[in-house]
Amino acid sequence: MKNNSVNIPVLFLFILLINYCVLAQCSDAGVCRLSDHSFDIENNTSLDVSVAYKFGSSGKEDDVQFHSLQLNGNYNLFTNSSIKFLIPYNIQSGPGGNVSGLGDLIISWNQNLLSYESSSLNASLGIKLATGSDNKNSLPQLYQSGLGSNDLLFT
């Protein structure tokens, strides 16, 4: 009888690697927008305000396009800790119509937990407030500027 004990861990690892790609997606709740952490170690009370533009496309047959103009703010409370806010103005356009408006407001507290040379480990705790419309022109959610829910965010 052949020993299958070596094959079981290999099979388990293979299944994990396949699922890793499936699970490595961002949520619709706004967690992806928290990724731009920055800590100004030289100036503990620095306030940074910026404007960003983002573009995306659904890549599907209906090809809905997304444009987002975002007002970002970051205030360093003390060493390695900051509060961040994001206010987006979103424009969605596709075969179903065009919708634009204020998106959902995101506020987060960001903490640097560990730093070593050029690597760091950060954590964020935040909220997403349903400030954007989620039912404009009776179009599907894909076209809406907001999700219509208040969410707790953790990264």
PDB file of C-alpha atoms in Angstrom:
ATOM      1  CA  MET A   1       0.000   0.000   0.000  1.00  0.00           C
ATOM      2  CA  LYS A   2       1.343   3.407  -0.966  1.00  0.00           C
ATOM      3  CA  ASN A   3       1.883   6.114   1.690  1.00  0.00           C
ATOM      4  CA  ASN A   4      -0.229   9.224   0.898  1.00  0.00           C
ATOM      5  CA  SER A   5       0.964  11.325   3.854  1.00  0.00           C
ATOM      6  CA  VAL A   6       3.223  13.466   1.638  1.00  0.00           C
ATOM      7  CA  ASN A   7       0.483  14.069  -0.928  1.00  0.00           C
ATOM      8  CA  ILE A   8      -2.035  15.423   1.593  1.00  0.00           C
ATOM      9  CA  PRO A   9       0.042  18.514   2.603  1.00  0.00           C
ATOM     10  CA  VAL A  10       0.855  19.207  -1.054  1.00  0.00           C
ATOM     11  CA  LEU A  11      -2.832  18.978  -1.967  1.00  0.00           C
ATOM     12  CA  PHE A  12      -3.760  21.244   0.972  1.00  0.00           C
ATOM     13  CA  LEU A  13      -1.164  23.842  -0.094  1.00  0.00           C
ATOM     14  CA  PHE A  14      -2.390  23.679  -3.696  1.00  0.00           C
ATOM     15  CA  ILE A  15      -5.996  24.313  -2.612  1.00  0.00           C
ATOM     16  CA  LEU A  16      -4.898  27.267  -0.457  1.00  0.00           C
ATOM     17  CA  LEU A  17      -2.973  28.834  -3.330  1.00  0.00           C
ATOM     18  CA  ILE A  18      -5.911  28.481  -5.711  1.00  0.00           C
ATOM     19  CA  ASN A  19      -8.268  30.093  -3.199  1.00  0.00           C
ATOM     20  CA  TYR A  20      -5.806  32.874  -2.419  1.00  0.00           C
ATOM     21  CA  CYS A  21      -6.413  34.433  -5.836  1.00  0.00           C
ATOM     22  CA  VAL A  22     -10.166  34.205  -5.387  1.00  0.00           C
ATOM     23  CA  LEU A  23     -10.077  35.735  -1.909  1.00  0.00           C
ATOM     24  CA  ALA A  24      -7.596  38.493  -2.735  1.00  0.00           C
ATOM     25  CA  GLN A  25     -10.279  40.937  -3.790  1.00  0.00           C
ATOM     26  CA  CYS A  26     -11.379  44.194  -2.303  1.00  0.00           C
ATOM     27  CA  SER A  27     -14.727  44.738  -0.652  1.00  0.00           C
ATOM     28  CA  ASP A  28     -17.329  47.232  -1.802  1.00  0.00           C
ATOM     29  CA  ALA A  29     -17.506  48.751   1.678  1.00  0.00           C
ATOM     30  CA  GLY A  30     -14.573  51.084   1.087  1.00  0.00           C
ATOM     31  CA  VAL A  31     -11.729  49.135   2.666  1.00  0.00           C
ATOM     32  CA  CYS A  32      -9.582  49.518  -0.455  1.00  0.00           C
ATOM     33  CA  ARG A  33      -9.644  53.272  -0.072  1.00  0.00           C
ATOM     34  CA  LEU A  34      -7.881  53.060   3.304  1.00  0.00           C
ATOM     35  CA  SER A  35      -4.660  51.737   1.803  1.00  0.00           C
ATOM     36  CA  ASP A  36      -2.877  55.074   1.332  1.00  0.00           C
ATOM     37  CA  HIS A  37      -1.468  55.390   4.853  1.00  0.00           C
ATOM     38  CA  SER A  38       1.237  57.963   5.366  1.00  0.00           C
ATOM     39  CA  PHE A  39       2.959  58.913   8.589  1.00  0.00           C
ATOM     40  CA  ASP A  40       5.087  62.042   8.814  1.00  0.00           C
ATOM     41  CA  ILE A  41       7.516  61.090  11.568  1.00  0.00           C
ATOM     42  CA  GLU A  42       9.298  64.459  11.412  1.00  0.00           C
ATOM     43  CA  ASN A  43       6.151  66.500  12.069  1.00  0.00           C
ATOM     44  CA  ASN A  44       3.673  64.931  14.491  1.00  0.00           C
ATOM     45  CA  THR A  45       0.872  67.459  13.886  1.00  0.00           C
ATOM     46  CA  SER A  46       1.001  67.661  10.103  1.00  0.00           C
ATOM     47  CA  LEU A  47      -2.232  68.212   8.151  1.00  0.00           C
ATOM     48  CA  ASP A  48      -2.150  67.102   4.527  1.00  0.00           C
ATOM     49  CA  VAL A  49      -5.013  67.715   2.100  1.00  0.00           C
ATOM     50  CA  SER A  50      -4.963  66.422  -1.461  1.00  0.00           C
ATOM     51  CA  VAL A  51      -7.198  65.832  -4.462  1.00  0.00           C
ATOM     52  CA  ALA A  52      -7.046  62.602  -6.461  1.00  0.00           C
ATOM     53  CA  TYR A  53      -8.715  61.356  -9.631  1.00  0.00           C
ATOM     54  CA  LYS A  54      -9.474  57.674 -10.234  1.00  0.00           C
ATOM     55  CA  PHE A  55     -10.895  55.953 -13.304  1.00  0.00           C
ATOM     56  CA  GLY A  56     -12.248  52.451 -13.705  1.00  0.00           C
ATOM     57  CA  SER A  57     -14.278  50.353 -16.095  1.00  0.00           C
ATOM     58  CA  SER A  58     -16.437  47.299 -15.476  1.00  0.00           C
ATOM     59  CA  GLY A  59     -14.790  45.482 -18.369  1.00  0.00           C
ATOM     60  CA  LYS A  60     -18.045  43.709 -19.115  1.00  0.00           C
ATOM     61  CA  GLU A  61     -20.341  43.850 -22.121  1.00  0.00           C
ATOM     62  CA  ASP A  62     -22.299  46.796 -20.665  1.00  0.00           C
ATOM     63  CA  ASP A  63     -18.973  48.610 -19.973  1.00  0.00           C
ATOM     64  CA  VAL A  64     -19.910  50.985 -17.160  1.00  0.00           C
ATOM     65  CA  GLN A  65     -17.185  53.592 -16.586  1.00  0.00           C
ATOM     66  CA  PHE A  66     -16.374  55.097 -13.200  1.00  0.00           C
ATOM     67  CA  HIS A  67     -14.772  58.480 -12.558  1.00  0.00           C
ATOM     68  CA  SER A  68     -14.042  59.609  -9.011  1.00  0.00           C
ATOM     69  CA  LEU A  69     -12.648  62.946  -7.852  1.00  0.00           C
ATOM     70  CA  GLN A  70     -11.591  62.511  -4.223  1.00  0.00           C
ATOM     71  CA  LEU A  71     -10.779  65.030  -1.524  1.00  0.00           C
ATOM     72  CA  ASN A  72      -8.379  63.336   0.916  1.00  0.00           C
ATOM     73  CA  GLY A  73      -7.191  64.568   4.277  1.00  0.00           C
ATOM     74  CA  ASN A  74      -4.649  63.159   6.700  1.00  0.00           C
ATOM     75  CA  TYR A  75      -3.878  64.605  10.144  1.00  0.00           C
ATOM     76  CA  ASN A  76      -1.012  63.130  12.171  1.00  0.00           C
ATOM     77  CA  LEU A  77      -2.159  63.024  15.789  1.00  0.00           C
ATOM     78  CA  PHE A  78       1.142  61.870  17.253  1.00  0.00           C
ATOM     79  CA  THR A  79       4.058  59.659  16.236  1.00  0.00           C
ATOM     80  CA  ASN A  80       2.820  56.876  13.930  1.00  0.00           C
ATOM     81  CA  SER A  81      -0.883  57.647  14.417  1.00  0.00           C
ATOM     82  CA  SER A  82      -3.202  59.619  12.154  1.00  0.00           C
ATOM     83  CA  ILE A  83      -6.805  60.345  11.255  1.00  0.00           C
ATOM     84  CA  LYS A  84      -7.766  60.197   7.596  1.00  0.00           C
ATOM     85  CA  PHE A  85     -10.879  61.281   5.689  1.00  0.00           C
ATOM     86  CA  LEU A  86     -12.000  60.771   2.110  1.00  0.00           C
ATOM     87  CA  ILE A  87     -14.877  62.535   0.347  1.00  0.00           C
ATOM     88  CA  PRO A  88     -15.479  61.306  -3.226  1.00  0.00           C
ATOM     89  CA  TYR A  89     -17.511  62.851  -6.032  1.00  0.00           C
ATOM     90  CA  ASN A  90     -18.389  59.988  -8.388  1.00  0.00           C
ATOM     91  CA  ILE A  91     -19.569  59.836 -11.992  1.00  0.00           C
ATOM     92  CA  GLN A  92     -20.820  56.552 -13.459  1.00  0.00           C
ATOM     93  CA  SER A  93     -21.799  56.208 -17.122  1.00  0.00           C
ATOM     94  CA  GLY A  94     -22.902  53.318 -19.275  1.00  0.00           C
ATOM     95  CA  PRO A  95     -25.678  51.990 -21.507  1.00  0.00           C
ATOM     96  CA  GLY A  96     -28.203  52.300 -18.651  1.00  0.00           C
ATOM     97  CA  GLY A  97     -27.570  56.002 -18.157  1.00  0.00           C
ATOM     98  CA  ASN A  98     -25.349  58.482 -16.358  1.00  0.00           C
ATOM     99  CA  VAL A  99     -25.313  59.182 -12.620  1.00  0.00           C
ATOM    100  CA  SER A 100     -23.145  61.563 -10.631  1.00  0.00           C
ATOM    101  CA  GLY A 101     -23.026  62.769  -7.070  1.00  0.00           C
ATOM    102  CA  LEU A 102     -21.310  62.784  -3.720  1.00  0.00           C
ATOM    103  CA  GLY A 103     -20.083  59.340  -2.659  1.00  0.00           C
ATOM    104  CA  ASP A 104     -19.840  57.804   0.806  1.00  0.00           C
ATOM    105  CA  LEU A 105     -17.664  59.615   3.372  1.00  0.00           C
ATOM    106  CA  ILE A 106     -14.868  57.530   4.931  1.00  0.00           C
ATOM    107  CA  ILE A 107     -13.148  58.444   8.207  1.00  0.00           C
ATOM    108  CA  SER A 108     -10.421  56.250   9.694  1.00  0.00           C
ATOM    109  CA  TRP A 109      -7.838  56.090  12.457  1.00  0.00           C
ATOM    110  CA  ASN A 110      -4.523  54.648  11.254  1.00  0.00           C
ATOM    111  CA  GLN A 111      -1.773  53.282  13.484  1.00  0.00           C
ATOM    112  CA  ASN A 112       1.719  52.133  12.561  1.00  0.00           C
ATOM    113  CA  LEU A 113       2.306  49.011  14.664  1.00  0.00           C
ATOM    114  CA  LEU A 114       5.808  47.976  13.581  1.00  0.00           C
ATOM    115  CA  SER A 115       8.526  49.484  11.414  1.00  0.00           C
ATOM    116  CA  TYR A 116      11.753  47.905  10.270  1.00  0.00           C
ATOM    117  CA  GLU A 117      13.956  49.536   7.632  1.00  0.00           C
ATOM    118  CA  SER A 118      11.698  50.046   4.592  1.00  0.00           C
ATOM    119  CA  SER A 119       8.868  47.764   5.804  1.00  0.00           C
ATOM    120  CA  SER A 120       6.001  48.502   8.150  1.00  0.00           C
ATOM    121  CA  LEU A 121       2.847  46.953   9.584  1.00  0.00           C
ATOM    122  CA  ASN A 122      -0.153  49.302   9.839  1.00  0.00           C
ATOM    123  CA  ALA A 123      -3.711  48.889  11.109  1.00  0.00           C
ATOM    124  CA  SER A 124      -6.783  51.010  10.377  1.00  0.00           C
ATOM    125  CA  LEU A 125     -10.165  51.276  12.030  1.00  0.00           C
ATOM    126  CA  GLY A 126     -12.783  53.421  10.357  1.00  0.00           C
ATOM    127  CA  ILE A 127     -16.347  54.061   9.342  1.00  0.00           C
ATOM    128  CA  LYS A 128     -18.038  54.594   6.006  1.00  0.00           C
ATOM    129  CA  LEU A 129     -21.091  56.811   6.222  1.00  0.00           C
ATOM    130  CA  ALA A 130     -23.891  56.515   3.654  1.00  0.00           C
ATOM    131  CA  THR A 131     -23.679  60.091   2.376  1.00  0.00           C
ATOM    132  CA  GLY A 132     -23.978  59.103  -1.299  1.00  0.00           C
ATOM    133  CA  SER A 133     -27.184  58.351  -3.171  1.00  0.00           C
ATOM    134  CA  ASP A 134     -27.904  54.645  -3.613  1.00  0.00           C
ATOM    135  CA  ASN A 135     -31.062  54.827  -5.762  1.00  0.00           C
ATOM    136  CA  LYS A 136     -30.631  57.638  -8.287  1.00  0.00           C
ATOM    137  CA  ASN A 137     -32.672  57.355 -11.508  1.00  0.00           C
ATOM    138  CA  SER A 138     -33.772  53.838 -10.435  1.00  0.00           C
ATOM    139  CA  LEU A 139     -30.571  52.400 -11.937  1.00  0.00           C
ATOM    140  CA  PRO A 140     -28.753  49.285 -10.623  1.00  0.00           C
ATOM    141  CA  GLN A 141     -26.206  49.543  -7.770  1.00  0.00           C
ATOM    142  CA  LEU A 142     -23.364  49.507 -10.293  1.00  0.00           C
ATOM    143  CA  TYR A 143     -24.385  53.040 -11.348  1.00  0.00           C
ATOM    144  CA  GLN A 144     -24.841  54.517  -7.866  1.00  0.00           C
ATOM    145  CA  SER A 145     -22.457  56.928  -6.125  1.00  0.00           C
ATOM    146  CA  GLY A 146     -23.061  55.358  -2.706  1.00  0.00           C
ATOM    147  CA  LEU A 147     -23.824  51.958  -1.217  1.00  0.00           C
ATOM    148  CA  GLY A 148     -26.633  53.051   1.109  1.00  0.00           C
ATOM    149  CA  SER A 149     -25.100  51.479   4.208  1.00  0.00           C
ATOM    150  CA  ASN A 150     -23.025  52.622   7.164  1.00  0.00           C
ATOM    151  CA  ASP A 151     -20.087  50.254   7.627  1.00  0.00           C
ATOM    152  CA  LEU A 152     -17.304  49.588  10.113  1.00  0.00           C
ATOM    153  CA  LEU A 153     -13.939  49.175   8.349  1.00  0.00           C
ATOM    154  CA  PHE A 154     -10.846  47.356   9.585  1.00  0.00           C
ATOM    155  CA  THR A 155      -7.593  46.703   7.748  1.00  0.00           C
TER     156      THR A 155
END
